[in-house]
Amino acid sequence: MSIQLQIDATDGPARVGRLTLPHGVVETPVFMPVGTVASVKGVPQDVLEELGVQILLNNTYHLYLRPGVETIRRIGGLHRFMSWDRSILTDSGGFQVFSLNELRKVSEEGVTFRSHLDGSSHFFSPESAMAAQIGLGADIIMAFDECTEYPADRERARSSMEMTLRWAERSKKYFEQHKSEVPWADQTQSLFGIVQGGMDLKLRRESALRTVEIGFPGYAIGGLSVGEPRELTREIVESTLEHLPADKPRYLMGVGTPEEIAEYARMGVDMMDCVLPTRAARHGLLFTLKVKVYMKQTQYAQDEGPLDPQCGCRVCGRYSRAYLRHLYASNELLAQVLNTVHNVAYYLDTMRAVRHSIQLGERARFLSERCGPNP
Amino acid sequence: MSIQLQIDATDGPARVGRLTLPHGVVETPVFMPVGTVASVKGVPQDVLEELGVQILLNNTYHLYLRPGVETIRRIGGLHRFMSWDRSILTDSGGFQVFSLNELRKVSEEGVTFRSHLDGSSHFFSPESAMAAQIGLGADIIMAFDECTEYPADRERARSSMEMTLRWAERSKKYFEQHKSEVPWADQTQSLFGIVQGGMDLKLRRESALRTVEIGFPGYAIGGLSVGEPRELTREIVESTLEHLPADKPRYLMGVGTPEEIAEYARMGVDMMDCVLPTRAARHGLLFTLKVKVYMKQTQYAQDEGPLDPQCGCRVCGRYSRAYLRHLYASNELLAQVLNTVHNVAYYLDTMRAVRHSIQLGERARFLSERCGPNP
């Protein structure tokens, strides 16, 4: 078995589990930091390990363009290439093709797009996206989908969803024929299907049911966080989850704030990824338990306290806000490094707390009502 | 005593010693990485500790402009500000004022200059440079000097040297009156004098003798690496060292390549600093025992070997040249971080090897001649 989900505790729709993959066990619900080109920007791999990162996301589109799939495949796949022996998930490249390419041309066959690096022309089909992901060798790979733009009318959302379903079949077919070609051999990867359907609950339901019918070892909800209001995201996530099998991992792509990832986990999502913690860190926005800290604010220039007194990360344990603010104001490399370490720690701590609260579950609520601070 | 040099072994003019400072013992000869604005660009302090960095250099000019001396003084000085409890040396600001300011105005009183950040006007005198360095609170601080430009005729080099001597007296006088104001109290800092004199051996000799006459607990050789040929640098260092007292630390400012720092240490220099390892790292130039590795070269794109097979640093222990080349080619933050860690490790290893060879000294050469590989 190249993937196995064991559910250890549930609390309403939420669940805590262990997802066993070829490169280790992942505790779910899990947040996957984004390592676009096989690096979480500014953070060495040993620090990621120390933070407790169990699975990373890498972007197929970026790695396909540079250094190229063949370079990574020859070296033995992403794990060896980036010296990371824990789990990795790659996206299908679909989202980047749609978000970074205004000149893309979509047909039934696939998508023609131009490199954002040098303008060269490239083509992704379900088959070539699978070939790329097999060559990269992540533990979990994603079916090639069309991320429906927002807003889209019902007709457009339906036809896009239908194409994603046809592409899912082609992705699965190619994967089944070629899965033994993964560079690390003795086990195989796991291919997840992606639910689309725009912002239409009925289409989402249909997409979920028909994707499940095709049959994958895990399912993702794609096409969200594309500009729609957050309340709508929440509604679609909640209703889509109902149609996904409880014994398979459920992955919500590209979300969200710390509050949102906690909320989605409580709804029953098992896996999430987002560039927010790492990108915000580089722009001087730091998440803490009480407030968001914007490092550009001068109020921190004399602040000797730690960034987040309740955080146990190596940044909060060692440096003052005054120093971090100085590094940021001076545009120092170390600002981006330390800020990223903290934000990733904060996201992982958030998920630890969520897992803990799910494990405590109903019993804890009963006890806290009976034995709380005001008995 | 706020400074003490114990010489443990000598080999010709070279010596190995231990320099005891308020924030710890420094093994000499030592290379001091440059942490311009209280950060070695891209490297967290715990990694510097792990690399064995015992003393850092910070730049007074940069810190005076941002975040400002008062901010750092109020927090308790540089050690607390940057969370680094090992030793620190600050330069006087003189070199940056001369190298970064084309519009500076030098008078007997001091130097008027414009901030490279916002163009604002500032004034450094020996007294204000001392006040700034006392407020920053490094273990070792430097007299305010004029770095004579290259080339300079004899008349110009003499008058510049004479002013540096007068400034040295003023620096010492101010320091003696105010040294108790250091933010960390119970011990005091140590003020080093700086030998100038351009490229003239006689002036250098005179500058050394007269600086020693003023009397400092350590002496630096300044005004080199300003564009002169390396052979000339070497000649001036060698001849100046003869006129510096053997029982005081000797600091050669702003040099050099790994080969050069080893050579200067063999001449009897105890302390050196240089931006080369850190700056070169950010530009993809890596020092290894056999070759210089230019990361922009495509030959490394498929190279699975470590950067330097003979280096024990965490970068060489974990990552391949192919990965480091990919990070560099992708302009990833992590390239600058990892490259800097390696180059600093390489410089520190070079100094460790030099200390070891001095300790082995004549005896080792005798033994290796008698018992070498071809007996």
XYZ file of C-alpha atoms in Angstrom:
750
model
C 0.000 0.000 0.000
C 1.466 3.359 -0.989
C -1.099 5.267 1.088
C -3.169 4.481 4.142
C -5.310 6.716 6.306
C -6.005 5.623 9.841
C -8.579 7.700 11.711
C -7.692 7.853 15.416
C -10.365 10.195 16.745
C -13.371 12.128 15.509
C -15.356 15.036 16.861
C -18.388 15.771 14.739
C -17.158 15.964 11.150
C -13.575 16.620 12.274
C -11.089 13.806 12.480
C -7.531 13.187 13.594
C -5.598 10.546 11.785
C -2.312 9.217 10.497
C -1.631 9.178 6.800
C 1.052 6.653 5.933
C 2.986 7.487 2.776
C 6.148 6.034 1.197
C 8.252 8.664 2.980
C 6.700 8.545 6.409
C 3.628 9.096 8.494
C 1.789 12.414 8.389
C -0.427 13.426 11.293
C -3.676 14.879 10.002
C -5.197 17.427 9.806
C -1.930 18.726 8.389
C -0.743 22.018 6.990
C 1.752 21.633 4.145
C 4.192 24.544 3.749
C 4.776 25.527 0.127
C 8.259 24.903 -1.244
C 7.667 26.212 -4.743
C 10.929 25.297 -6.451
C 11.929 22.601 -3.946
C 12.707 25.105 -1.194
C 10.555 26.752 1.454
C 11.932 30.195 0.727
C 14.790 30.977 3.118
C 14.430 27.962 5.414
C 16.989 25.140 5.408
C 15.631 21.613 5.483
C 16.973 20.836 8.979
C 14.982 23.757 10.358
C 11.834 22.446 8.635
C 12.472 19.086 10.284
C 12.940 20.725 13.667
C 9.679 22.634 13.191
C 7.949 19.307 12.678
C 7.067 19.684 9.002
C 5.928 16.225 7.886
C 4.937 16.970 4.310
C 5.848 19.735 1.870
C 4.167 20.922 -1.312
C 6.289 21.537 -4.405
C 5.010 23.132 -7.609
C 5.250 21.022 -10.744
C 4.933 24.018 -13.060
C 7.961 25.788 -11.575
C 10.115 22.659 -11.340
C 9.176 21.598 -14.869
C 10.526 24.936 -16.135
C 13.566 24.975 -13.844
C 15.636 22.851 -13.273
C 13.475 20.555 -15.446
C 11.917 17.208 -14.615
C 14.706 15.185 -16.204
C 17.381 16.723 -13.968
C 15.403 15.810 -10.849
C 14.404 12.376 -12.111
C 18.002 11.455 -12.922
C 19.093 12.398 -9.392
C 16.413 10.112 -7.942
C 13.440 12.420 -7.549
C 12.600 15.418 -5.396
C 13.427 13.798 -2.062
C 17.027 13.192 -3.024
C 17.289 16.393 -5.031
C 16.333 18.620 -2.118
C 17.631 16.266 0.601
C 14.241 15.877 2.252
C 13.318 12.352 3.230
C 9.885 13.151 4.609
C 6.770 13.276 2.443
C 6.152 15.555 -0.530
C 3.066 16.429 -2.566
C 3.229 18.024 -5.995
C 0.377 19.921 -7.571
C -0.461 19.192 -11.188
C 0.783 22.465 -12.632
C -2.768 23.337 -13.620
C -3.224 26.162 -11.151
C 0.020 27.938 -12.107
C -0.684 27.535 -15.802
C -3.981 29.297 -15.224
C -2.810 31.932 -12.745
C 0.561 32.860 -14.282
C -0.352 32.714 -17.963
C -2.622 35.240 -19.535
C -1.804 33.929 -23.007
C -2.648 30.272 -22.331
C -4.697 28.326 -24.874
C -6.928 25.620 -23.497
C -8.254 22.793 -25.665
C -9.627 19.354 -24.976
C -6.134 18.014 -25.492
C -4.493 20.250 -22.881
C -3.060 23.714 -22.303
C -0.473 25.608 -24.306
C 1.277 28.226 -22.189
C 4.307 30.450 -22.139
C 7.034 30.237 -19.532
C 6.968 33.201 -17.153
C 10.767 32.921 -17.115
C 11.691 33.222 -20.776
C 8.460 33.299 -22.767
C 9.132 29.899 -24.336
C 6.082 27.876 -25.378
C 5.063 24.708 -23.526
C 2.183 22.251 -23.474
C 0.637 20.421 -20.524
C -1.873 17.622 -21.035
C -3.182 15.258 -18.381
C -0.656 12.750 -19.698
C 2.347 15.088 -19.726
C 1.448 16.503 -16.301
C 1.376 12.936 -14.950
C 4.692 12.146 -16.636
C 6.215 15.245 -15.033
C 4.886 14.353 -11.592
C 6.011 10.756 -11.865
C 9.486 12.000 -12.815
C 9.551 14.415 -9.860
C 8.544 11.537 -7.601
C 6.454 13.129 -4.840
C 4.509 10.805 -2.528
C 1.186 12.325 -3.562
C 0.520 13.745 -7.010
C -2.540 15.534 -8.382
C -4.743 14.942 -11.415
C -4.473 17.609 -14.106
C -7.472 19.895 -13.754
C -8.803 23.162 -15.068
C -9.112 25.713 -12.289
C -12.352 27.478 -13.229
C -11.969 31.239 -13.130
C -14.099 33.402 -10.822
C -16.666 34.604 -11.575
C -17.936 32.052 -14.123
C -21.524 31.507 -15.219
C -23.174 28.143 -14.716
C -22.629 27.013 -18.319
C -18.934 27.818 -18.181
C -18.550 26.209 -14.739
C -20.266 23.057 -16.003
C -18.216 22.702 -19.177
C -15.014 23.348 -17.243
C -16.026 20.766 -14.656
C -16.808 18.248 -17.389
C -13.389 18.738 -18.922
C -11.716 18.338 -15.525
C -13.592 15.028 -15.180
C -12.391 13.834 -18.592
C -8.875 14.970 -17.690
C -9.151 13.093 -14.381
C -9.862 9.879 -16.281
C -6.954 10.491 -18.619
C -4.701 11.357 -15.644
C -5.651 8.136 -13.889
C -5.213 6.046 -17.018
C -1.742 7.436 -17.713
C -0.751 7.101 -14.069
C -1.850 3.465 -13.869
C 0.188 2.622 -16.957
C 3.309 4.482 -15.833
C 3.308 4.507 -12.033
C 6.146 2.007 -11.866
C 8.439 4.621 -13.427
C 8.709 6.647 -10.227
C 12.433 7.206 -9.578
C 12.437 5.653 -6.104
C 11.018 2.345 -7.236
C 9.761 -0.171 -4.663
C 6.533 1.678 -3.796
C 4.317 3.828 -6.005
C 2.907 7.316 -5.692
C -0.726 8.108 -4.935
C -2.775 10.112 -7.426
C -5.515 12.321 -5.983
C -8.565 13.520 -7.896
C -9.692 17.158 -7.768
C -13.259 18.382 -7.359
C -14.139 21.492 -9.384
C -17.519 23.034 -10.275
C -17.030 26.745 -9.678
C -19.178 28.326 -6.986
C -22.255 26.204 -7.712
C -23.185 23.774 -4.941
C -24.970 21.385 -7.301
C -22.055 21.274 -9.716
C -19.699 20.734 -6.795
C -21.818 17.825 -5.642
C -21.876 16.334 -9.130
C -18.133 16.848 -9.540
C -17.473 15.165 -6.201
C -19.687 12.155 -6.949
C -18.316 11.618 -10.447
C -14.693 12.078 -9.308
C -15.273 9.501 -6.589
C -16.789 7.242 -9.231
C -13.558 7.405 -11.225
C -11.859 6.376 -7.999
C -8.784 7.833 -6.329
C -7.007 7.151 -3.025
C -7.632 10.764 -1.969
C -9.667 13.772 -3.066
C -8.924 17.465 -3.255
C -11.237 20.438 -3.407
C -9.775 22.801 -5.998
C -10.856 26.046 -7.597
C -11.351 27.939 -4.344
C -9.535 31.001 -2.964
C -9.735 32.468 -6.463
C -11.323 35.771 -5.435
C -14.683 34.660 -4.048
C -15.907 35.892 -0.650
C -14.715 33.747 2.248
C -18.257 32.893 3.330
C -18.824 31.316 -0.060
C -15.579 29.340 0.204
C -16.732 28.033 3.545
C -20.125 27.025 2.210
C -18.672 25.167 -0.750
C -16.078 23.375 1.348
C -18.682 22.261 3.860
C -21.139 20.986 1.284
C -18.483 19.326 -0.880
C -16.990 17.444 2.066
C -20.317 15.657 2.558
C -19.890 13.947 -0.781
C -16.332 12.740 -0.231
C -15.714 9.304 1.291
C -14.838 9.386 4.974
C -12.130 6.752 4.677
C -10.028 8.724 2.199
C -7.904 11.817 2.808
C -9.542 15.127 1.864
C -7.302 17.944 0.730
C -8.442 21.557 0.496
C -6.104 23.346 -1.891
C -4.636 26.814 -1.380
C -6.163 27.992 1.913
C -5.928 30.015 4.182
C -5.419 32.191 7.282
C -4.661 30.466 10.609
C -8.304 30.923 11.651
C -9.502 29.471 8.348
C -7.294 26.396 8.385
C -8.463 25.644 11.919
C -12.071 26.040 10.840
C -11.685 23.846 7.738
C -9.992 21.169 9.841
C -12.992 21.252 12.188
C -15.184 20.672 9.127
C -13.314 17.482 8.300
C -10.517 18.604 5.967
C -7.347 16.528 6.409
C -4.776 18.416 4.358
C -4.218 22.056 3.424
C -1.520 24.171 1.825
C -1.099 27.904 1.383
C 1.597 30.416 0.467
C 0.210 32.841 3.060
C 2.526 32.086 6.024
C 5.681 32.151 3.907
C 4.732 35.024 1.608
C 3.366 37.163 4.452
C 6.578 36.545 6.404
C 8.678 37.934 3.584
C 6.472 41.015 3.580
C 6.845 41.478 7.333
C 3.439 40.194 8.422
C 3.755 37.849 11.363
C 1.032 35.765 12.946
C 0.882 35.571 16.722
C -1.700 34.234 19.125
C -2.994 37.678 20.053
C -2.336 40.065 17.172
C -0.966 40.255 13.702
C 2.414 41.972 13.846
C 3.226 44.215 10.892
C 6.959 44.680 11.105
C 6.873 47.925 9.176
C 5.179 49.614 12.120
C 7.572 51.807 14.102
C 5.953 50.816 17.407
C 8.118 47.687 17.451
C 11.425 49.563 17.072
C 11.952 49.742 20.843
C 9.997 46.624 21.772
C 12.240 44.274 23.744
C 9.632 41.566 24.108
C 9.536 38.382 22.033
C 7.508 38.336 18.830
C 4.959 35.958 20.374
C 5.384 35.203 24.090
C 3.316 32.038 23.684
C 5.324 30.615 20.796
C 8.083 28.101 21.400
C 9.867 28.548 18.063
C 13.546 29.379 17.934
C 12.823 32.894 16.708
C 10.496 33.799 19.573
C 12.852 32.095 22.004
C 15.826 34.203 21.015
C 15.079 37.517 19.332
C 13.221 40.670 20.322
C 10.633 42.468 18.264
C 13.058 45.410 18.166
C 15.698 43.276 16.481
C 13.268 41.664 14.038
C 11.858 45.079 13.211
C 15.404 46.399 12.624
C 16.219 43.499 10.287
C 13.005 44.087 8.361
C 13.499 47.859 8.154
C 17.072 47.288 6.968
C 15.865 44.852 4.300
C 18.177 42.190 5.723
C 18.050 38.633 4.411
C 17.790 37.370 7.970
C 14.438 39.139 8.395
C 12.910 36.942 5.705
C 14.529 33.821 7.119
C 13.443 34.373 10.734
C 9.982 35.671 9.846
C 9.338 32.607 7.699
C 10.507 30.230 10.421
C 8.104 31.823 12.877
C 5.081 31.874 10.571
C 5.567 28.241 9.582
C 5.924 27.368 13.288
C 2.720 29.265 13.973
C 0.781 27.383 11.299
C 2.086 24.023 12.473
C 1.264 24.906 16.088
C -2.237 25.869 14.991
C -2.715 22.447 13.434
C -1.253 20.736 16.521
C -3.774 22.591 18.663
C -6.597 21.616 16.297
C -5.573 17.961 16.385
C -5.414 18.121 20.158
C -8.841 19.699 20.442
C -10.340 17.065 18.139
C -8.721 14.302 20.198
C -10.121 15.752 23.401
C -13.434 16.148 21.605
C -16.764 15.906 23.303
C -15.293 14.643 26.540
C -13.253 17.801 27.001
C -16.249 19.995 26.345
C -18.272 18.040 28.878
C -15.502 18.334 31.445
C -14.889 22.001 30.809
C -18.565 22.724 31.273
C -18.617 20.784 34.560
C -15.189 21.690 35.920
C -14.391 25.000 34.218
C -13.176 28.163 35.942
C -16.708 29.014 37.192
C -18.064 25.778 38.684
C 41.127 43.372 32.957
C 38.777 43.826 29.999
C 41.274 42.251 27.598
C 44.082 39.774 27.929
C 46.143 37.989 25.291
C 47.816 34.762 26.238
C 50.231 33.359 23.662
C 50.183 29.562 23.746
C 52.526 28.691 20.890
C 54.694 30.428 18.329
C 56.259 29.384 15.072
C 58.544 32.053 13.669
C 56.533 35.280 13.703
C 53.212 33.377 13.875
C 51.494 32.806 17.167
C 48.488 30.984 18.574
C 46.809 32.504 21.555
C 43.685 33.111 23.548
C 42.237 36.580 23.713
C 40.017 36.995 26.762
C 37.302 39.619 26.344
C 34.253 40.557 28.441
C 32.081 38.224 26.334
C 34.338 35.221 26.165
C 37.600 33.818 24.959
C 38.634 34.113 21.311
C 41.168 31.702 19.886
C 43.682 33.569 17.729
C 44.534 33.945 14.900
C 40.832 34.547 14.336
C 38.682 35.467 11.380
C 35.770 37.740 12.283
C 32.735 37.446 9.974
C 31.175 40.787 9.109
C 27.690 41.423 10.477
C 27.212 44.884 9.036
C 23.924 45.910 10.632
C 24.097 43.410 13.504
C 23.437 40.416 11.260
C 25.704 38.201 9.199
C 23.515 38.405 6.140
C 21.155 35.435 6.023
C 22.638 33.435 8.911
C 20.797 33.053 12.237
C 22.888 33.474 15.371
C 22.525 29.837 16.457
C 24.100 28.738 13.182
C 26.998 31.158 13.746
C 27.475 29.611 17.184
C 27.417 26.130 15.716
C 30.008 27.168 13.125
C 32.255 28.231 15.981
C 32.211 31.977 15.388
C 33.785 33.508 18.500
C 33.778 37.162 17.528
C 31.785 39.187 15.007
C 32.423 42.578 13.449
C 29.593 45.118 13.303
C 29.763 48.423 11.427
C 29.299 51.554 13.514
C 28.461 53.707 10.492
C 25.524 51.506 9.455
C 24.183 50.999 12.982
C 24.529 54.699 13.783
C 22.248 55.469 10.813
C 19.859 52.574 11.472
C 18.459 51.705 13.979
C 20.526 54.404 15.733
C 22.916 54.120 18.658
C 20.339 55.192 21.240
C 17.969 52.346 20.350
C 20.724 49.790 20.825
C 22.140 51.422 23.958
C 18.729 51.480 25.649
C 18.259 47.771 24.981
C 21.601 47.046 26.630
C 24.031 47.173 23.733
C 24.679 45.086 20.652
C 24.967 41.752 22.447
C 21.457 41.955 23.816
C 20.087 43.679 20.736
C 21.172 40.911 18.378
C 21.030 38.124 20.977
C 24.693 37.238 20.638
C 26.546 36.695 23.876
C 29.942 36.041 22.347
C 32.411 38.803 21.523
C 31.855 41.700 19.127
C 34.168 44.295 17.587
C 32.909 47.517 16.025
C 34.878 49.552 13.542
C 35.029 53.305 14.043
C 32.829 54.254 11.109
C 35.795 55.946 9.474
C 36.180 53.472 6.646
C 32.501 53.602 5.594
C 32.454 57.388 5.802
C 35.361 57.411 3.370
C 34.223 54.611 1.075
C 30.477 55.331 0.885
C 30.553 59.132 0.795
C 31.867 61.000 -2.184
C 30.588 64.284 -0.751
C 32.289 63.999 2.641
C 34.109 67.033 4.082
C 37.113 66.313 6.252
C 38.485 68.876 8.689
C 40.699 68.703 11.733
C 37.531 68.532 13.809
C 36.060 65.520 12.035
C 34.089 64.423 8.962
C 30.790 65.738 7.656
C 29.029 63.158 5.512
C 25.688 62.321 4.003
C 23.698 59.209 4.842
C 23.655 56.730 1.950
C 20.098 55.903 3.067
C 18.350 59.266 2.922
C 20.983 61.904 2.131
C 20.728 63.481 5.590
C 23.825 65.254 6.887
C 25.877 63.852 9.769
C 29.154 64.541 11.536
C 31.661 62.103 13.007
C 34.519 63.297 15.185
C 36.858 61.126 17.226
C 34.696 62.007 20.213
C 31.326 61.252 18.599
C 32.642 58.032 17.037
C 33.766 56.937 20.508
C 30.408 57.910 21.992
C 28.650 55.857 19.322
C 30.866 52.824 19.921
C 30.497 53.066 23.697
C 26.723 53.170 23.225
C 26.816 50.137 20.913
C 28.872 48.316 23.523
C 31.138 45.992 21.530
C 33.986 44.285 23.387
C 36.603 45.909 21.172
C 36.172 49.335 19.597
C 38.398 51.224 17.179
C 39.953 54.688 17.239
C 38.532 57.094 14.659
C 40.990 57.276 11.792
C 41.273 58.633 8.294
C 41.638 55.849 5.764
C 44.157 57.349 3.331
C 43.018 56.959 -0.262
C 45.070 55.034 -2.804
C 47.112 56.259 -4.559
C 48.272 59.155 -2.380
C 51.578 61.021 -2.634
C 53.988 61.077 0.293
C 52.917 64.537 1.463
C 49.264 63.562 1.494
C 49.957 60.226 3.187
C 52.006 62.005 5.879
C 49.435 64.680 6.649
C 46.665 62.072 6.733
C 48.754 59.916 9.060
C 49.428 62.874 11.320
C 45.728 63.628 11.571
C 44.967 59.975 12.368
C 47.533 60.216 15.201
C 45.897 63.361 16.583
C 42.489 61.667 16.260
C 43.873 58.606 18.057
C 44.830 60.790 21.026
C 41.401 62.411 21.044
C 39.734 58.993 20.721
C 41.702 57.673 23.674
C 41.059 60.741 25.777
C 37.292 60.602 25.177
C 37.212 56.856 25.753
C 39.089 57.104 29.060
C 36.637 59.723 30.302
C 33.517 57.865 29.188
C 34.361 54.173 29.189
C 32.218 53.533 32.263
C 29.133 54.404 30.188
C 29.170 51.114 28.297
C 25.643 49.655 28.583
C 26.750 46.362 30.115
C 28.536 47.972 33.012
C 30.831 45.886 35.238
C 33.707 45.613 32.732
C 34.877 48.114 30.125
C 35.537 47.908 26.407
C 39.001 47.908 24.854
C 39.979 50.650 22.419
C 42.436 49.690 19.673
C 44.669 52.150 17.821
C 44.998 52.053 14.030
C 48.237 52.349 12.060
C 47.966 54.317 8.813
C 50.656 55.818 6.564
C 49.541 54.935 3.060
C 51.823 52.676 1.068
C 55.051 54.131 2.441
C 57.067 51.783 4.650
C 58.758 54.612 6.549
C 55.465 56.336 7.284
C 53.965 53.030 8.349
C 56.877 52.514 10.743
C 56.473 56.005 12.146
C 52.703 55.595 12.461
C 53.164 52.292 14.292
C 55.756 53.657 16.737
C 53.776 56.794 17.519
C 50.480 54.895 17.880
C 52.194 52.508 20.293
C 53.534 55.535 22.141
C 49.977 56.788 22.665
C 49.307 53.364 24.079
C 46.423 50.979 23.341
C 45.602 47.425 24.427
C 45.662 46.331 20.769
C 46.723 47.650 17.376
C 45.201 47.470 13.952
C 46.736 47.934 10.532
C 44.280 50.029 8.523
C 44.254 51.613 5.108
C 45.047 48.448 3.177
C 42.948 46.543 0.601
C 42.061 49.912 -0.903
C 43.091 49.062 -4.455
C 46.843 48.505 -4.094
C 48.513 45.381 -5.539
C 48.467 42.404 -3.161
C 52.261 42.160 -3.111
C 52.391 45.684 -1.719
C 49.762 44.839 0.926
C 51.872 41.892 1.981
C 55.049 43.984 2.195
C 53.380 46.668 4.312
C 51.763 44.159 6.646
C 55.033 42.331 7.179
C 57.075 45.435 7.857
C 54.414 47.085 10.049
C 54.041 44.003 12.234
C 57.703 44.325 13.242
C 56.919 47.588 14.990
C 53.904 46.368 16.948
C 54.386 44.951 20.453
C 54.360 41.156 20.603
C 52.269 41.035 23.764
C 49.291 42.906 22.277
C 46.741 41.657 19.717
C 47.408 42.735 16.125
C 44.436 43.214 13.862
C 44.706 43.481 10.079
C 41.554 45.204 8.828
C 39.527 44.197 5.776
C 41.470 41.236 4.309
C 41.303 38.839 2.399
C 41.036 35.596 0.439
C 41.418 32.287 2.304
C 45.022 32.035 1.069
C 45.732 35.575 2.186
C 44.296 35.258 5.678
C 46.354 32.102 6.192
C 49.463 33.910 4.987
C 48.887 36.966 7.191
C 48.316 34.726 10.198
C 51.655 33.058 9.485
C 53.208 36.548 9.544
C 51.926 37.142 13.067
C 48.516 38.763 12.563
C 46.025 37.760 15.287
C 42.718 39.109 13.990
C 41.206 39.705 10.555
C 37.830 40.558 9.067
C 36.547 40.675 5.520
C 33.242 40.846 3.651
C 34.617 38.479 1.007
C 33.218 35.148 2.290
C 29.736 36.527 2.889
C 29.525 38.817 -0.139
C 30.990 36.213 -2.497
C 28.492 33.660 -1.175
C 25.580 35.878 -2.102
C 27.022 36.171 -5.590
C 27.389 32.409 -5.933
C 31.151 32.154 -5.416
C 31.997 29.348 -3.029
C 35.383 28.503 -1.584
C 36.401 24.873 -1.389
C 39.663 23.151 -0.642
C 40.373 22.312 -4.273
C 38.618 24.860 -6.470
C 36.486 27.946 -6.388
C 32.944 26.988 -7.328
C 31.038 29.558 -9.372
C 27.421 28.528 -8.994
C 26.396 30.235 -12.206
C 28.306 27.637 -14.188
C 26.000 25.073 -15.791
C 28.477 22.257 -15.165
C 27.091 21.917 -11.629
C 23.465 21.470 -12.717
C 23.756 17.670 -12.754
C 26.491 17.350 -10.124
C 25.274 15.095 -7.326
C 28.422 15.460 -5.260
C 28.725 17.684 -2.192
C 29.975 21.234 -2.624
C 33.238 20.413 -0.851
C 33.821 16.743 0.007
C 36.384 17.752 2.638
C 34.150 20.236 4.443
C 32.184 19.208 7.520
C 29.664 22.050 7.440
C 25.942 21.342 7.444
C 25.612 22.491 3.842
C 28.263 20.149 2.476
C 26.910 17.376 4.681
C 23.412 17.572 3.274
C 23.048 19.188 -0.147
C 24.367 18.432 -3.607
C 25.990 20.882 -5.958
C 23.038 20.298 -8.303
C 20.597 21.502 -5.647
C 22.727 24.487 -4.627
C 23.152 25.408 -8.298
C 19.364 25.138 -8.793
C 18.689 27.416 -5.799
C 21.213 29.931 -7.110
C 19.881 29.819 -10.676
C 16.338 30.254 -9.334
C 17.421 33.245 -7.246
C 16.099 31.508 -4.140
C 16.697 33.023 -0.710
C 18.002 29.686 0.496
C 20.908 29.890 -1.956
C 22.230 32.961 -0.186
C 21.670 31.415 3.236
C 23.382 28.093 2.486
C 26.203 29.628 0.451
C 27.005 32.031 3.275
C 26.991 29.263 5.876
C 29.482 27.294 3.808
C 31.833 30.184 3.078
C 31.927 31.252 6.729
C 32.593 27.616 7.688
C 35.390 27.520 5.132
C 37.045 30.648 6.523
C 36.784 29.416 10.099
C 38.163 26.013 9.090
C 41.049 27.777 7.369
C 41.898 29.593 10.593
C 41.561 26.380 12.605
C 44.028 24.718 10.258
C 46.407 27.671 10.566
C 46.228 27.575 14.367
C 46.875 23.854 14.276
C 49.871 24.223 11.983
C 51.356 26.939 14.205
C 50.856 24.755 17.261
C 52.593 21.868 15.567
C 55.265 24.298 14.443
C 58.874 23.391 13.912
C 58.516 19.984 15.505
C 55.984 18.915 12.915
C 58.195 20.060 10.075
C 61.120 18.140 11.528
C 59.010 15.022 11.924
C 57.477 15.303 8.493
C 60.911 15.585 6.947
C 62.156 12.521 8.862
C 59.028 10.381 8.752
C 57.178 11.651 5.688
C 55.694 9.495 2.936
C 59.111 8.938 1.278
C 61.446 7.966 4.116
